[in-house]
Tab-separated table of C-alpha atoms in Angstrom:
chain	number	residue	atom	x	y	z
A	1	MET	CA	14.267	67.186	157.249
A	2	THR	CA	14.191	69.864	154.541
A	3	ARG	CA	17.596	70.968	153.323
A	4	GLU	CA	18.171	74.718	153.535
A	5	VAL	CA	18.319	76.416	150.145
A	6	PRO	CA	21.737	78.083	149.748
A	7	PHE	CA	22.132	81.829	149.271
A	8	VAL	CA	25.224	81.179	147.130
A	9	ARG	CA	25.022	78.540	144.401
A	10	VAL	CA	28.361	76.821	143.764
A	11	SER	CA	29.309	74.942	140.601
A	12	THR	CA	32.591	73.982	138.966
A	13	ALA	CA	33.182	73.291	135.272
A	14	ASP	CA	36.120	73.709	132.898
A	15	ALA	CA	38.466	74.540	135.797
A	16	VAL	CA	36.283	77.480	136.895
A	17	THR	CA	34.236	77.657	140.102
A	18	THR	CA	31.163	79.865	139.830
A	19	LEU	CA	29.745	81.429	142.982
A	20	GLU	CA	26.297	82.762	142.141
A	21	LEU	CA	24.518	85.069	144.586
A	22	ASP	CA	20.951	83.773	144.885
A	23	SER	CA	19.120	85.420	147.776
A	24	PRO	CA	16.098	86.953	146.012
A	25	HIS	CA	14.114	87.760	149.162
A	26	ASN	CA	16.507	90.637	149.945
A	27	ARG	CA	17.934	91.343	146.480
A	28	ASN	CA	21.205	89.538	147.249
A	29	ALA	CA	21.910	91.858	150.165
A	30	LEU	CA	25.022	91.153	152.216
A	31	SER	CA	23.441	89.250	155.061
A	32	SER	CA	25.723	87.443	157.485
A	33	ARG	CA	24.632	84.128	155.977
A	34	LEU	CA	25.308	85.139	152.376
A	35	MET	CA	28.736	86.489	153.323
A	36	ALA	CA	29.566	83.288	155.196
A	37	GLU	CA	28.540	81.099	152.255
A	38	LEU	CA	30.495	83.253	149.815
A	39	THR	CA	33.590	83.152	152.022
A	40	GLN	CA	33.330	79.363	152.273
A	41	GLY	CA	32.969	79.033	148.504
A	42	LEU	CA	36.052	81.151	147.958
A	43	ALA	CA	38.075	79.085	150.439
A	44	GLU	CA	37.083	75.819	148.794
A	45	ALA	CA	37.918	77.136	145.324
A	46	ALA	CA	41.269	78.440	146.574
A	47	ALA	CA	42.121	75.024	148.025
A	48	ASP	CA	41.157	73.035	144.912
A	49	PRO	CA	44.181	72.515	142.634
A	50	ALA	CA	41.865	71.783	139.697
A	51	VAL	CA	40.316	75.261	139.866
A	52	ARG	CA	42.072	77.974	137.878
A	53	ALA	CA	39.651	80.884	138.357
A	54	VAL	CA	36.527	81.944	140.243
A	55	VAL	CA	33.499	83.661	138.716
A	56	LEU	CA	31.334	85.781	141.010
A	57	GLY	CA	27.872	86.022	139.463
A	58	HIS	CA	24.222	86.459	140.394
A	59	THR	CA	20.678	85.378	139.644
A	60	GLY	CA	17.865	87.822	138.923
A	61	LYS	CA	17.971	91.513	138.136
A	62	VAL	CA	20.161	92.532	141.098
A	63	PHE	CA	23.793	91.603	141.600
A	64	CYS	CA	23.833	92.932	145.165
A	65	ALA	CA	21.729	95.544	146.971
A	66	GLY	CA	24.412	96.296	149.576
A	67	ALA	CA	24.210	95.759	153.322
A	68	ASP	CA	21.257	93.863	154.758
A	69	LEU	CA	19.731	96.754	156.683
A	70	THR	CA	17.558	94.398	158.711
A	71	GLU	CA	20.784	93.192	160.385
A	72	ALA	CA	22.210	96.667	160.918
A	73	THR	CA	20.953	97.130	164.465
A	74	GLY	CA	22.711	94.297	166.317
A	75	ALA	CA	24.306	94.607	169.731
A	76	ASP	CA	27.796	94.922	168.208
A	77	PRO	CA	27.770	97.483	165.373
A	78	THR	CA	31.205	96.377	164.146
A	79	VAL	CA	30.066	92.845	163.178
A	80	GLY	CA	28.606	93.749	159.788
A	81	PRO	CA	31.418	96.073	158.670
A	82	ARG	CA	34.104	93.646	159.868
A	83	GLY	CA	32.359	90.810	158.046
A	84	LEU	CA	32.406	92.767	154.789
A	85	VAL	CA	36.062	93.699	155.283
A	86	ASP	CA	36.908	90.029	155.778
A	87	LEU	CA	34.910	88.998	152.705
A	88	GLN	CA	36.536	91.614	150.506
A	89	ARG	CA	39.964	90.586	151.784
A	90	ALA	CA	39.155	86.928	151.049
A	91	ILE	CA	38.477	87.876	147.411
A	92	VAL	CA	41.706	89.867	147.235
A	93	ASP	CA	43.761	87.126	148.918
A	94	CYS	CA	42.318	84.243	146.897
A	95	PRO	CA	45.258	82.938	144.836
A	96	LYS	CA	42.944	82.286	141.888
A	97	PRO	CA	41.799	85.214	139.721
A	98	VAL	CA	38.265	86.313	140.658
A	99	VAL	CA	36.126	87.540	137.766
A	100	ALA	CA	32.848	89.298	138.609
A	101	LEU	CA	30.124	88.891	135.993
A	102	VAL	CA	27.389	91.495	136.410
A	103	ASN	CA	24.227	92.160	134.442
A	104	GLY	CA	22.017	93.728	137.061
A	105	HIS	CA	21.905	96.454	139.677
A	106	VAL	CA	24.788	96.954	142.117
A	107	ARG	CA	24.413	99.243	145.097
A	108	ALA	CA	26.520	100.366	148.060
A	109	GLY	CA	28.274	97.407	149.698
A	110	GLY	CA	27.887	95.325	146.556
A	111	LEU	CA	30.347	97.670	144.887
A	112	GLY	CA	32.960	96.517	147.379
A	113	LEU	CA	32.765	93.018	145.920
A	114	LEU	CA	33.518	94.475	142.492
A	115	GLY	CA	36.404	96.494	143.898
A	116	ALA	CA	37.912	93.379	145.455
A	117	ALA	CA	37.520	91.277	142.286
A	118	ASP	CA	40.433	91.149	139.863
A	119	LEU	CA	38.353	91.584	136.728
A	120	VAL	CA	34.773	92.778	136.311
A	121	VAL	CA	32.620	92.441	133.199
A	122	ALA	CA	29.247	94.196	133.170
A	123	GLY	CA	26.388	93.981	130.724
A	124	PRO	CA	23.763	96.440	129.442
A	125	LEU	CA	21.381	95.815	132.353
A	126	ALA	CA	24.001	96.718	134.962
A	127	THR	CA	23.637	99.921	136.958
A	128	PHE	CA	25.721	101.209	139.849
A	129	ALA	CA	25.253	103.666	142.716
A	130	PHE	CA	26.953	104.602	145.986
A	131	THR	CA	23.672	105.131	147.833
A	132	GLU	CA	25.133	105.386	151.345
A	133	VAL	CA	25.096	109.179	151.432
A	134	ARG	CA	21.313	109.189	151.068
A	135	LEU	CA	20.922	107.026	154.173
A	136	GLY	CA	23.196	109.016	156.489
A	137	LEU	CA	26.087	106.643	155.830
A	138	ALA	CA	29.317	106.659	153.818
A	139	PRO	CA	31.069	104.043	151.623
A	140	ALA	CA	33.559	103.351	154.412
A	141	VAL	CA	34.726	99.723	154.286
A	142	ILE	CA	34.159	99.372	150.541
A	143	SER	CA	36.634	102.195	150.013
A	144	LEU	CA	39.411	99.811	151.066
A	145	PRO	CA	39.514	98.040	147.669
A	146	LEU	CA	37.850	100.797	145.649
A	147	ARG	CA	39.800	103.977	146.335
A	148	PRO	CA	43.077	102.575	144.912
A	149	LYS	CA	41.201	101.800	141.685
A	150	LEU	CA	38.705	104.629	141.178
A	151	ASP	CA	39.332	107.896	139.385
A	152	PRO	CA	39.509	110.462	142.240
A	153	ARG	CA	37.144	112.986	140.667
A	154	ALA	CA	34.626	110.266	139.904
A	155	ALA	CA	34.844	108.966	143.470
A	156	SER	CA	34.038	112.463	144.752
A	157	ARG	CA	31.077	112.814	142.402
A	158	TYR	CA	29.433	109.461	142.997
A	159	TYR	CA	30.211	109.229	146.717
A	160	LEU	CA	28.614	112.649	147.269
A	161	THR	CA	25.637	112.502	144.897
A	162	GLY	CA	24.553	108.866	145.077
A	163	GLU	CA	23.754	109.106	141.373
A	164	THR	CA	23.117	105.990	139.314
A	165	PHE	CA	25.471	105.304	136.389
A	166	ASP	CA	25.827	102.651	133.711
A	167	ALA	CA	28.475	100.118	132.725
A	168	ALA	CA	30.221	102.413	130.241
A	169	GLU	CA	30.742	105.018	132.958
A	170	ALA	CA	31.783	102.308	135.425
A	171	ALA	CA	34.508	101.239	132.988
A	172	ARG	CA	35.635	104.830	132.439
A	173	ILE	CA	36.155	105.484	136.162
A	174	GLY	CA	37.907	102.179	136.918
A	175	LEU	CA	35.075	100.438	138.767
A	176	ILE	CA	34.872	97.627	136.204
A	177	THR	CA	37.189	96.154	133.579
A	178	GLU	CA	34.838	96.040	130.602
A	179	ALA	CA	31.314	97.022	129.563
A	180	ALA	CA	29.992	94.420	127.127
A	181	ASP	CA	26.787	93.838	125.188
A	182	ASP	CA	27.273	90.112	125.830
A	183	PRO	CA	28.955	89.941	129.254
A	184	SER	CA	29.079	86.127	129.360
A	185	ALA	CA	30.973	86.016	126.064
A	186	ALA	CA	33.341	88.762	127.223
A	187	ALA	CA	34.001	86.905	130.476
A	188	LYS	CA	34.716	83.721	128.510
A	189	VAL	CA	37.447	85.537	126.576
A	190	LEU	CA	39.102	86.511	129.867
A	191	LEU	CA	38.726	83.045	131.377
A	192	ASP	CA	40.163	81.368	128.276
A	193	ALA	CA	43.198	83.641	128.580
A	194	ILE	CA	43.533	82.933	132.310
A	195	ARG	CA	43.589	79.175	131.636
A	196	LEU	CA	46.810	79.705	129.659
A	197	GLY	CA	48.563	81.038	132.777
A	198	SER	CA	50.331	78.826	135.296
A	199	PRO	CA	48.880	78.612	138.823
A	200	GLN	CA	52.050	80.135	140.277
A	201	GLY	CA	52.200	82.838	137.617
A	202	LEU	CA	48.569	83.784	138.193
A	203	ALA	CA	48.919	83.921	141.986
A	204	GLU	CA	52.080	86.018	141.923
A	205	SER	CA	50.798	88.325	139.180
A	206	LYS	CA	47.605	88.864	141.166
A	207	ARG	CA	49.713	89.724	144.203
A	208	LEU	CA	51.553	92.388	142.215
A	209	ALA	CA	48.380	93.878	140.771
A	210	ASN	CA	46.765	94.085	144.218
A	211	ALA	CA	49.697	95.591	146.127
A	212	GLU	CA	48.012	98.973	146.666
A	213	VAL	CA	44.707	97.354	147.622
A	214	VAL	CA	46.411	95.123	150.209
A	215	ALA	CA	48.246	98.163	151.603
A	216	SER	CA	44.893	99.949	151.920
A	217	PHE	CA	43.458	97.079	153.978
A	218	GLU	CA	46.499	96.791	156.221
A	219	ARG	CA	46.671	100.528	156.825
A	220	ASP	CA	43.009	101.538	157.138
A	221	ALA	CA	40.758	98.517	157.820
A	222	ASP	CA	40.291	99.097	161.563
A	223	GLU	CA	39.582	102.793	161.059
A	224	ARG	CA	37.027	102.121	158.303
A	225	VAL	CA	35.271	99.485	160.438
A	226	ALA	CA	35.045	101.949	163.332
A	227	GLN	CA	33.763	104.684	161.026
A	228	SER	CA	31.105	102.404	159.558
A	229	ALA	CA	29.971	101.182	162.976
A	230	ARG	CA	29.723	104.762	164.245
A	231	LEU	CA	27.641	105.831	161.254
A	232	PHE	CA	25.295	102.836	161.345
A	233	GLY	CA	24.671	103.491	165.027
A	234	SER	CA	23.977	107.212	164.606
A	235	ALA	CA	20.505	108.695	164.984
A	236	GLU	CA	20.711	110.224	161.515
A	237	ALA	CA	21.493	106.913	159.814
A	238	GLN	CA	18.795	105.152	161.824
A	239	GLN	CA	16.321	107.688	160.421
A	240	GLY	CA	17.644	107.187	156.911
A	241	MET	CA	17.556	103.396	157.030
A	242	ARG	CA	14.072	103.408	158.550
A	243	ALA	CA	12.846	105.706	155.791
A	244	PHE	CA	14.413	103.443	153.157
A	245	LEU	CA	12.845	100.292	154.576
A	246	GLU	CA	9.474	102.058	154.791
A	247	ARG	CA	9.863	103.321	151.201
A	248	ARG	CA	9.540	107.007	152.066
A	249	PRO	CA	11.901	109.997	151.682
A	250	ALA	CA	14.511	110.590	154.368
A	251	PRO	CA	13.741	113.659	156.541
A	252	TRP	CA	16.612	115.676	154.988
A	253	ALA	CA	15.738	114.926	151.350
A	254	GLU	CA	14.533	118.016	149.497
């Protein structure tokens, strides 16, 4: 019997567990399977006393393309949004610092993973875009971790325009921690510093840093899930997603 190739590659070395998104057939989109594997990897790292930090990385030229649109038409439209809320919350609640290491494209829902991470280092090949608006959608559930961190004017601009921006701009607006020519080396500096912290000190310091993000989840999660489900199920979004999958302009694009 052939063993199923994982969508998330897990490895542990030097007290750091690396969870590497590796689902090239859909550009690391947030399929239910990828989210389940990532959640499991986080839980195992959180439970391992030998692990001091988690790195969230990727293979290929894309960190994450956002929602898996091929799964966006299920019988229950809240399943996908609720799954992403739960995944983001698992990153936030993990007692170990989570460091995202990005040197590829990040779109839509993938930005929620960066918002939930404690530290984000991005390299020169990284690009970012809130593309939801061009599909008849909105960055609903990813706003839970992102809005407490993003510059308000920048959030308005990039939510509304769907423009693509680079790592330097991502750092300026609070989306990432650092733009680096050598992101692996920059991440190593952070991880070396984290290893000097005590497990209790790291967990409690993370809790303090994430207080506003946790409050956002507890206050608004159900409303954002409902909003996302309503938008994904709308006729306008169905047109937009169909146009995207068929690689043609949406009917409203001028």
